[in-house]
CSV table of N, CA and C in Angstrom, one decimal:
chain,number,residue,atom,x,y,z
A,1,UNK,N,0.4,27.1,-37.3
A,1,UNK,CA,1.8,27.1,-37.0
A,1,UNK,C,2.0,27.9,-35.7
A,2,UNK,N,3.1,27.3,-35.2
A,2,UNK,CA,2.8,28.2,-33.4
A,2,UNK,C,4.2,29.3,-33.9
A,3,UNK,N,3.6,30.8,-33.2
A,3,UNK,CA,4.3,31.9,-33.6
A,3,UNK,C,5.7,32.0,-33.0
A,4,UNK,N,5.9,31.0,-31.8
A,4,UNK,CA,7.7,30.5,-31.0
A,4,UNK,C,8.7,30.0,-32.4
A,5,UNK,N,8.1,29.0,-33.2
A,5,UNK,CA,9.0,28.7,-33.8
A,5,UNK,C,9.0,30.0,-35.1
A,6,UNK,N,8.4,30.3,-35.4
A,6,UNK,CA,8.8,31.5,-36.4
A,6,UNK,C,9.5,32.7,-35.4
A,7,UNK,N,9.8,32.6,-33.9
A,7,UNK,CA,10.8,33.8,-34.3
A,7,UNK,C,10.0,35.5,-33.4
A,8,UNK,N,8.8,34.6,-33.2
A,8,UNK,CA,8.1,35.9,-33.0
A,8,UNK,C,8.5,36.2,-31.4
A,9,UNK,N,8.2,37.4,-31.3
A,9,UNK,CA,8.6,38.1,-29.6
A,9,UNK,C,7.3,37.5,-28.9
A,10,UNK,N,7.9,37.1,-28.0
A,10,UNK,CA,6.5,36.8,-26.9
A,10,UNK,C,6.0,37.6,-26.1
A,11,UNK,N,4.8,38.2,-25.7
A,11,UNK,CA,4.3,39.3,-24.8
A,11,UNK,C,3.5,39.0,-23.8
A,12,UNK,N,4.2,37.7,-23.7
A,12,UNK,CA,2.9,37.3,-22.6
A,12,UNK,C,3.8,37.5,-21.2
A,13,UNK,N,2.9,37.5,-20.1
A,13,UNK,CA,3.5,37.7,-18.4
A,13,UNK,C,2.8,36.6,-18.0
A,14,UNK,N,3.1,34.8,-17.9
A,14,UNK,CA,2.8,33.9,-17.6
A,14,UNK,C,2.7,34.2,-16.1
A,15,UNK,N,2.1,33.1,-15.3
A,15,UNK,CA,2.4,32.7,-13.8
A,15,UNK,C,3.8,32.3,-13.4
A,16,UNK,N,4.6,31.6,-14.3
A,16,UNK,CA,5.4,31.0,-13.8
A,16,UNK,C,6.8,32.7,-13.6
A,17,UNK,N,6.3,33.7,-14.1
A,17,UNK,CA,7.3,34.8,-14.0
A,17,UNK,C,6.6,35.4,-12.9
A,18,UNK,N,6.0,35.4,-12.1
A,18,UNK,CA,5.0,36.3,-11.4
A,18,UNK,C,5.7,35.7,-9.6
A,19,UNK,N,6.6,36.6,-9.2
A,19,UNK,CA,7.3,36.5,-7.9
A,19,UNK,C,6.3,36.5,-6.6
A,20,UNK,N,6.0,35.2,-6.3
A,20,UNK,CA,4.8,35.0,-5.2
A,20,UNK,C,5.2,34.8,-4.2
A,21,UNK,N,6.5,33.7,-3.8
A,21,UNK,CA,7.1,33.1,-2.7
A,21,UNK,C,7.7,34.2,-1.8
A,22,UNK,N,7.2,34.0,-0.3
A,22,UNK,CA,7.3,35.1,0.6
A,22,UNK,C,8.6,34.6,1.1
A,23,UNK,N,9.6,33.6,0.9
A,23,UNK,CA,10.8,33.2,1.0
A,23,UNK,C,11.6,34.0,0.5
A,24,UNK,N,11.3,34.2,-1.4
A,24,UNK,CA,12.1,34.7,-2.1
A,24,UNK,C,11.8,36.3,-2.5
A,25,UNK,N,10.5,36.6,-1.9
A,25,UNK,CA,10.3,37.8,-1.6
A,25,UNK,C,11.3,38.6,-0.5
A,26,UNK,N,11.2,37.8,0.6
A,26,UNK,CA,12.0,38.3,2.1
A,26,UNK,C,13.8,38.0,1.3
A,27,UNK,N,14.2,37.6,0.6
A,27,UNK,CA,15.6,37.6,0.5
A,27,UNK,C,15.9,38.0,-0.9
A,28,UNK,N,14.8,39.0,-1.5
A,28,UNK,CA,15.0,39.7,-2.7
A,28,UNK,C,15.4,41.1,-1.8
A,29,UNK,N,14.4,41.5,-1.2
A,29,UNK,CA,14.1,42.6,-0.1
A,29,UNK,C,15.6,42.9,0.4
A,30,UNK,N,16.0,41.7,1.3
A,30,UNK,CA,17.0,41.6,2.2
A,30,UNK,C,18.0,41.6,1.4
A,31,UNK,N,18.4,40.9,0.7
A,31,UNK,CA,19.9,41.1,-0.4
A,31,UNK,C,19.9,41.7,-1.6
A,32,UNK,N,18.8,42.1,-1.9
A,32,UNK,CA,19.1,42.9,-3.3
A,32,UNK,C,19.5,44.7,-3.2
A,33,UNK,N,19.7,45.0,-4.6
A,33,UNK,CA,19.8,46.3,-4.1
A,33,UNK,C,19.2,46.9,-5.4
A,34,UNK,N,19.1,48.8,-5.0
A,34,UNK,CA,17.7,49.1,-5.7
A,34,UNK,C,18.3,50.3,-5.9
A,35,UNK,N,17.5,50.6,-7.0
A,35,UNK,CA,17.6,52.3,-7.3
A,35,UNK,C,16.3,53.0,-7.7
A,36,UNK,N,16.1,54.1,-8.0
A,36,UNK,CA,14.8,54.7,-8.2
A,36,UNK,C,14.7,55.4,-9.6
A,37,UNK,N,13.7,55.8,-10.0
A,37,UNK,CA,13.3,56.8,-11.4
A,37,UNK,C,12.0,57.0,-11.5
A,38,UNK,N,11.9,57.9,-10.4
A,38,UNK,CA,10.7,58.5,-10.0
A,38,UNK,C,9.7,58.4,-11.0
A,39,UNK,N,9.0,57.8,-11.2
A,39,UNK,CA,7.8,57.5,-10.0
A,39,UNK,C,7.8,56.1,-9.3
A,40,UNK,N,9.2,55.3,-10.2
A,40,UNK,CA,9.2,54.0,-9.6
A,40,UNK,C,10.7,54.1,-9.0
A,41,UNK,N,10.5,52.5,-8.1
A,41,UNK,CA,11.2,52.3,-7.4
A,41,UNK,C,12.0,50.3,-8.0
A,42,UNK,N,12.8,50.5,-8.8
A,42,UNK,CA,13.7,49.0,-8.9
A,42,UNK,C,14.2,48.2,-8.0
A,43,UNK,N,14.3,47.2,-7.3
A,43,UNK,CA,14.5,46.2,-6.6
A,43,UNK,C,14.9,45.1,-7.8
A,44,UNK,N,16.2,44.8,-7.4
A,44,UNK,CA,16.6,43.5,-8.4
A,44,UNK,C,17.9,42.4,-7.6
A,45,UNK,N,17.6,41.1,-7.7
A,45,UNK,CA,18.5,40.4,-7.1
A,45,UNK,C,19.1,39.8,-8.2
A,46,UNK,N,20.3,39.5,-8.3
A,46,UNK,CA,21.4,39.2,-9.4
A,46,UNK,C,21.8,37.7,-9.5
A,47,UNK,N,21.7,37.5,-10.9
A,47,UNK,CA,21.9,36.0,-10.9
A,47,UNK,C,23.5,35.8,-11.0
A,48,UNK,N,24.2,34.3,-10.9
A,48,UNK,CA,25.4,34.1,-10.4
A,48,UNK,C,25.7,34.2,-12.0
A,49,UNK,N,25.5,33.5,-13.0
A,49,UNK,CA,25.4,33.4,-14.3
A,49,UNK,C,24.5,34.1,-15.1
A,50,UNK,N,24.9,35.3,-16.5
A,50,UNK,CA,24.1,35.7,-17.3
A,50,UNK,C,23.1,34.7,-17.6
A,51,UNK,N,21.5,35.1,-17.7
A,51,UNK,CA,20.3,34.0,-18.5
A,51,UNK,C,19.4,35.1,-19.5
A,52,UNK,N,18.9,34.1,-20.4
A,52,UNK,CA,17.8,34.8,-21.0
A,52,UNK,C,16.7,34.5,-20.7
A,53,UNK,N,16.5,33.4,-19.6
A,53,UNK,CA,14.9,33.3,-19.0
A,53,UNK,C,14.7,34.8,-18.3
A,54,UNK,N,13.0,34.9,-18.7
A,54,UNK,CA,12.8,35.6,-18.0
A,54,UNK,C,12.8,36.0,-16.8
A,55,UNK,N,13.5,37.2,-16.0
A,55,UNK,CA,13.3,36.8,-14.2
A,55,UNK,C,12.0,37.0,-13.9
A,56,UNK,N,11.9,36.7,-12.6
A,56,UNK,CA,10.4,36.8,-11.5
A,56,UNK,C,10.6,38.3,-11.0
A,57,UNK,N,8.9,38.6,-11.3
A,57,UNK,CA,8.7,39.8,-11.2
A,57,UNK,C,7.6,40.1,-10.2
A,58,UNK,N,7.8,41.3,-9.3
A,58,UNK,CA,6.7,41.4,-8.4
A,58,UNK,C,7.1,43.0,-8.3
A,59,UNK,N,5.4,43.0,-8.6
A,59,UNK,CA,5.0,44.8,-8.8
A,59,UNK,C,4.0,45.1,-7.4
A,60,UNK,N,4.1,46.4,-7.0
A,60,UNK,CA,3.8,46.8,-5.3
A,60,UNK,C,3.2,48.2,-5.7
A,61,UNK,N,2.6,48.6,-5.0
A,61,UNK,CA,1.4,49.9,-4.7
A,61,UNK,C,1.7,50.0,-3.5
A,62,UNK,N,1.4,51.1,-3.1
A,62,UNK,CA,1.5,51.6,-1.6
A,62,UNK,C,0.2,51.4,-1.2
A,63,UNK,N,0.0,51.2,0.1
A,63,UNK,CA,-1.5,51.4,0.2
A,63,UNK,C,-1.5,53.0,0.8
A,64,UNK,N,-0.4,53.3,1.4
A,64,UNK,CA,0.0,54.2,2.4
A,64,UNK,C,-0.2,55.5,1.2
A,65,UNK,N,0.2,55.5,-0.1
A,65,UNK,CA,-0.1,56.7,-1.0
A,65,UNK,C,-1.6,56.6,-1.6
A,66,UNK,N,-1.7,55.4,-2.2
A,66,UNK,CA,-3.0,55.3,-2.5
A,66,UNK,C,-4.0,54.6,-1.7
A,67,UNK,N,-5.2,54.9,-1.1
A,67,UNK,CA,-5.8,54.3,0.0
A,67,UNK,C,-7.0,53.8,-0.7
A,68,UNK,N,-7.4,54.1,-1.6
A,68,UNK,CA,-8.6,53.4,-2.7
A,68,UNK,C,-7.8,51.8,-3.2
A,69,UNK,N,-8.7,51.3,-3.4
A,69,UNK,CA,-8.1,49.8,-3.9
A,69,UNK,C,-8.2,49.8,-5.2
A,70,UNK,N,-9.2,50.7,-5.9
A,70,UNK,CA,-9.4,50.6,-7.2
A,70,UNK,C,-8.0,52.0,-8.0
A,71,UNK,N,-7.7,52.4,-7.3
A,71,UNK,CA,-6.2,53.2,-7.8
A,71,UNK,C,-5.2,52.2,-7.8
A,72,UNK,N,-5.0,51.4,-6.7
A,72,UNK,CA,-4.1,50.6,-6.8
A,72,UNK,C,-4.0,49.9,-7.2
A,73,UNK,N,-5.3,48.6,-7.8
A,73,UNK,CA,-5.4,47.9,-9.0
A,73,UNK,C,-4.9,48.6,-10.4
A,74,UNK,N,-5.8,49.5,-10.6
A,74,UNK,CA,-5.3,50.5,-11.8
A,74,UNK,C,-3.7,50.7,-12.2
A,75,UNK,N,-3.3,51.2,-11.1
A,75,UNK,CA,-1.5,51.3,-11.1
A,75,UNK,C,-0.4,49.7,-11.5
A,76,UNK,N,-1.4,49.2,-10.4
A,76,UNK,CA,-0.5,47.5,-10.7
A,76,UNK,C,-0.8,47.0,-12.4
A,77,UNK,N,-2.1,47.6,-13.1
A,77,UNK,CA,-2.4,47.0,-14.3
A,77,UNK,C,-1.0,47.6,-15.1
A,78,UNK,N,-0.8,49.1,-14.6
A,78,UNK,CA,-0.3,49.9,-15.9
A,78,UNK,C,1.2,49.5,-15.7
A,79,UNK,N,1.4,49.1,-14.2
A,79,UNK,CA,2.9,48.8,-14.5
A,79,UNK,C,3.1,47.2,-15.2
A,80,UNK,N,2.0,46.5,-14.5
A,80,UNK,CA,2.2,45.1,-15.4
A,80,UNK,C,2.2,44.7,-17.2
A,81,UNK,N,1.7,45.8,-17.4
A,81,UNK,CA,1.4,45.9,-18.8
A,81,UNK,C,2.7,46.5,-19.8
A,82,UNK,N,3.1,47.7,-18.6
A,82,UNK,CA,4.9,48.0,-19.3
A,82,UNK,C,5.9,47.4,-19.4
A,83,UNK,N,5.4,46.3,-18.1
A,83,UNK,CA,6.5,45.1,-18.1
A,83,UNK,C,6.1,44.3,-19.2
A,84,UNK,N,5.3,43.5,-19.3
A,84,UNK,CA,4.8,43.3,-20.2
A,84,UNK,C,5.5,43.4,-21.7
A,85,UNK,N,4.7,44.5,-22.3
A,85,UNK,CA,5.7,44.9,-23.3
A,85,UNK,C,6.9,45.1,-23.6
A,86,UNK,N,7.5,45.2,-22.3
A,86,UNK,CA,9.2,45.6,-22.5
A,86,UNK,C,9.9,44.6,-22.0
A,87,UNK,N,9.8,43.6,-21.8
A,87,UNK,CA,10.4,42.6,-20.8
A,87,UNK,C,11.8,41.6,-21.9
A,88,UNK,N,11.1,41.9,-23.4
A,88,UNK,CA,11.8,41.5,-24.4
A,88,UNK,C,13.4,42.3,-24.0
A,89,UNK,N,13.5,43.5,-23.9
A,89,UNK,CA,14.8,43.9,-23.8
A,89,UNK,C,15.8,43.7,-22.8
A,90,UNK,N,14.7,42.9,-21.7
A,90,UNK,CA,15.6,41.8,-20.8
A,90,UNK,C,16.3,40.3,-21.5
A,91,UNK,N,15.2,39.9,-22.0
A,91,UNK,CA,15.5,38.5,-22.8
A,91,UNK,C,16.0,38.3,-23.9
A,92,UNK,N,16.1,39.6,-24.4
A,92,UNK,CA,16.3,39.3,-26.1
A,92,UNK,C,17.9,39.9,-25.9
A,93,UNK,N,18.3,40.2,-24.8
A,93,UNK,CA,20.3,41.1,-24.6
A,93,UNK,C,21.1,40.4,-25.0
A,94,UNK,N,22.0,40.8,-26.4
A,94,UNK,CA,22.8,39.5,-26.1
A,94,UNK,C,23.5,39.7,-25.3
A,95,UNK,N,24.1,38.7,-24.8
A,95,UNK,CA,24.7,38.0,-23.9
A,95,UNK,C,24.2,37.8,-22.5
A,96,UNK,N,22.6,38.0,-22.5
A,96,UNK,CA,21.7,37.8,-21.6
A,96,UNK,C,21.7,38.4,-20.5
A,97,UNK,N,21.2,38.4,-19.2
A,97,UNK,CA,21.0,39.3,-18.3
A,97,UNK,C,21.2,38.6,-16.5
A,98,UNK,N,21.3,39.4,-16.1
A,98,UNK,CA,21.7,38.6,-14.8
A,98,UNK,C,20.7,39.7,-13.7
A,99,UNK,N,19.5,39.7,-14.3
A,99,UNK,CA,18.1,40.0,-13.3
A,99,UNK,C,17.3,38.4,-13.0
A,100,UNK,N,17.6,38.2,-11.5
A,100,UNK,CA,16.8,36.5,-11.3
A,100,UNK,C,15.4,36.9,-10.8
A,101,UNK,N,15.6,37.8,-10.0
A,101,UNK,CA,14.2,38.6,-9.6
A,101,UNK,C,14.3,40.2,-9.2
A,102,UNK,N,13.1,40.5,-9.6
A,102,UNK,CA,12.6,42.1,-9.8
A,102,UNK,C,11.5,42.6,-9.7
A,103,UNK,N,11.6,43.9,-8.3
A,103,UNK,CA,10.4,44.1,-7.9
A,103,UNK,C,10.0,45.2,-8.0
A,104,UNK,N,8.7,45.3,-9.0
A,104,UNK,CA,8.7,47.1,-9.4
A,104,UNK,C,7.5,47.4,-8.5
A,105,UNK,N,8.3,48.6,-8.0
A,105,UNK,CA,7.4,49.8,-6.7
A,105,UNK,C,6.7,50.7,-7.4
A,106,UNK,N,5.6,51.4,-7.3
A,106,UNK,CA,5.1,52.4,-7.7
A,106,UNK,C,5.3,53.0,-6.7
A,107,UNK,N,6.2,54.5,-6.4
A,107,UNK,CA,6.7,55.0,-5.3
A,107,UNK,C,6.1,56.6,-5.3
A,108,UNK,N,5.2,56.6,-6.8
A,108,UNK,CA,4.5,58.3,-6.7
A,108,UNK,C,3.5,58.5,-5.6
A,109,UNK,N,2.9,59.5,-5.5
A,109,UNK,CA,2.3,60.3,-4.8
A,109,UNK,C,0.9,60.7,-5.3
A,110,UNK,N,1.0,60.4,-6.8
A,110,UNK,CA,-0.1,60.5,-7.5
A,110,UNK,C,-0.2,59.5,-8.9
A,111,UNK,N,-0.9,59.7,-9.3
A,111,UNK,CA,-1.0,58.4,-10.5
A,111,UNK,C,-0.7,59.6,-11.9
A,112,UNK,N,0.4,58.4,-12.7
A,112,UNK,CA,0.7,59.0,-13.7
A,112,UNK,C,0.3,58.3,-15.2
A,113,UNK,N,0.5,59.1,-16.1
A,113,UNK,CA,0.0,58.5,-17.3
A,113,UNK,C,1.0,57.3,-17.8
A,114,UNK,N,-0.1,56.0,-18.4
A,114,UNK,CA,0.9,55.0,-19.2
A,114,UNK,C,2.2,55.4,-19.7
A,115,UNK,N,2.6,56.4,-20.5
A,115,UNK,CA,3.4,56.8,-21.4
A,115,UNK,C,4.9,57.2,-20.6
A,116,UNK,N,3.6,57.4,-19.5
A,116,UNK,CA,5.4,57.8,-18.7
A,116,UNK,C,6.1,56.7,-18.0
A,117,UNK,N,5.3,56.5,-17.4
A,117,UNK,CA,5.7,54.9,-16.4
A,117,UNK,C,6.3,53.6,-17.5
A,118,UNK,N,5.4,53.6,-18.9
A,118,UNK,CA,6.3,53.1,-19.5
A,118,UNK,C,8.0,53.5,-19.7
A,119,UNK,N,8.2,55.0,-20.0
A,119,UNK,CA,9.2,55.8,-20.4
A,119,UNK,C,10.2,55.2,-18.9
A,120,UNK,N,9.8,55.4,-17.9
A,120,UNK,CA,10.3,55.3,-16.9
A,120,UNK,C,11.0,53.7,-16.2
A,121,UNK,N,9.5,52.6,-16.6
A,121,UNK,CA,10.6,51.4,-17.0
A,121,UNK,C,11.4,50.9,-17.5
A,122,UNK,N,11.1,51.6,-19.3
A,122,UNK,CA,12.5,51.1,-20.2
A,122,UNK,C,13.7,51.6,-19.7
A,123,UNK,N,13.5,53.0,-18.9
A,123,UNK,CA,14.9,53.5,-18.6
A,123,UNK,C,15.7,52.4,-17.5
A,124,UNK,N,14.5,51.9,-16.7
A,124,UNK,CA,15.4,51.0,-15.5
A,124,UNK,C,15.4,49.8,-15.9
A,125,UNK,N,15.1,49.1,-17.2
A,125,UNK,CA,15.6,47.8,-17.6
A,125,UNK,C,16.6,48.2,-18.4
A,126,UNK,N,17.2,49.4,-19.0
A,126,UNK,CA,18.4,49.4,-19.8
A,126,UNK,C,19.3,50.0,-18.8
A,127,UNK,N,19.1,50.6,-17.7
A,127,UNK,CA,20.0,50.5,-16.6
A,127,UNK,C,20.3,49.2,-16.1
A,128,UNK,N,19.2,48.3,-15.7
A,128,UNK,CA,19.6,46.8,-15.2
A,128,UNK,C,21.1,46.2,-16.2
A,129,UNK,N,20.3,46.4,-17.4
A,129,UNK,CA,21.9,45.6,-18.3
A,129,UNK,C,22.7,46.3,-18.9
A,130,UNK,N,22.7,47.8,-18.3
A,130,UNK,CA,24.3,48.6,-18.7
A,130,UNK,C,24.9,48.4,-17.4
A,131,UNK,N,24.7,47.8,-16.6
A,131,UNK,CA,25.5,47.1,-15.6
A,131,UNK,C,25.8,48.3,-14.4
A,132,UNK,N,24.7,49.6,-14.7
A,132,UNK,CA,24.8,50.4,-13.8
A,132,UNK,C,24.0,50.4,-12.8
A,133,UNK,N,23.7,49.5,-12.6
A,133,UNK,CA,23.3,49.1,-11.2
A,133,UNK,C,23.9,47.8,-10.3
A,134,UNK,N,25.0,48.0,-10.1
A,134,UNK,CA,25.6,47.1,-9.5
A,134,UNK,C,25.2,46.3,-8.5
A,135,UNK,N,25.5,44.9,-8.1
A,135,UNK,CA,24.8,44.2,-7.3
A,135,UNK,C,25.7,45.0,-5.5
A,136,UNK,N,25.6,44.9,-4.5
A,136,UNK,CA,26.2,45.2,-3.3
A,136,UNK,C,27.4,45.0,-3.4
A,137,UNK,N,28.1,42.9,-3.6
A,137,UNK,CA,28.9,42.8,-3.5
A,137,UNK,C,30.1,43.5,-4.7
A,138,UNK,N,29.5,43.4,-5.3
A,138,UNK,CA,30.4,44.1,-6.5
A,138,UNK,C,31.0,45.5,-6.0
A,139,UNK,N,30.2,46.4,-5.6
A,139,UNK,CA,30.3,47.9,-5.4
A,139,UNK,C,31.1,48.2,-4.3
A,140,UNK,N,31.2,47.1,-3.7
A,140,UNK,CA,32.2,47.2,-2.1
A,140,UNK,C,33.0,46.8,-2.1
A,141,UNK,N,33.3,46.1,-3.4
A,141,UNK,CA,34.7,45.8,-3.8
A,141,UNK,C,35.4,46.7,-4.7
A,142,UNK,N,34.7,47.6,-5.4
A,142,UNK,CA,35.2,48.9,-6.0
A,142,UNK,C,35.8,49.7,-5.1
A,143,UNK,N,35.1,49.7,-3.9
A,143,UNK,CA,35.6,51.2,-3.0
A,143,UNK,C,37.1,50.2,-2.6
């Protein structure tokens, strides 16, 4: 029996969520807007309509902090893996979420433990849907 129809959480990071297109890379960059929680850095572009599909995700290493390739593999595993796990509390909101795409930066200086970088994403996906991160145009219509 397949574990979709019983209900179960999915934990998988398919391809089809994996933000590749240097199109929608350059106009995530250029129109989105970002906040930080050190050691990472959030980049998120806002859908027009709340959804519960997953958004497209693209995770980044510096080369500029880490100059080994095998740190920066390392780092990209441990952020993909927190996404990974936690990606449910994007999809499962009710009334769903308005992240179309999302680009997580590893912005430290040194490499930190899973436990934290996890701790540190849940905080910026429950920021994404307490709506405290506002999209541009929203914010500039407050002032």
């Amino acid at each position: 029996m397949n574990t979709a129809t019983l209900g179960a959480r999915s934990y998988s990071f398919p391809k089809e969520e994996h933000l590749c297109r240097k199109k929608l890379i350059d106009e995530l960059f250029g129109r989105g807007s970002s906040f930080g929680l050190y050691p990472l850095r959030l980049v998120w572009l806002p859908l027009a309509e709340p959804s519960v599909a997953p958004p497209q995700v693209l995770v980044s290493v510096s080369k500029r902090s880490f100059k080994r390739a095998v740190d920066r593999n390392y780092l990209k595993r441990l952020l993909r893996e927190a996404y990974r796990l936690n990606k449910y509390r994007l999809v499962e909101a009710p009334g769903g979420h308005r992240v179309g795409q999302l680009a997580i930066i590893y912005s430290g200086k040194e490499k930190k433990p899973f436990t934290l970088v996890e701790k540190k994403l849940i905080s910026g996906l429950e920021r994404l849907l307490a709506g405290n991160a506002t999209p541009p145009a929203e914010a500039a219509s407050r002032s």
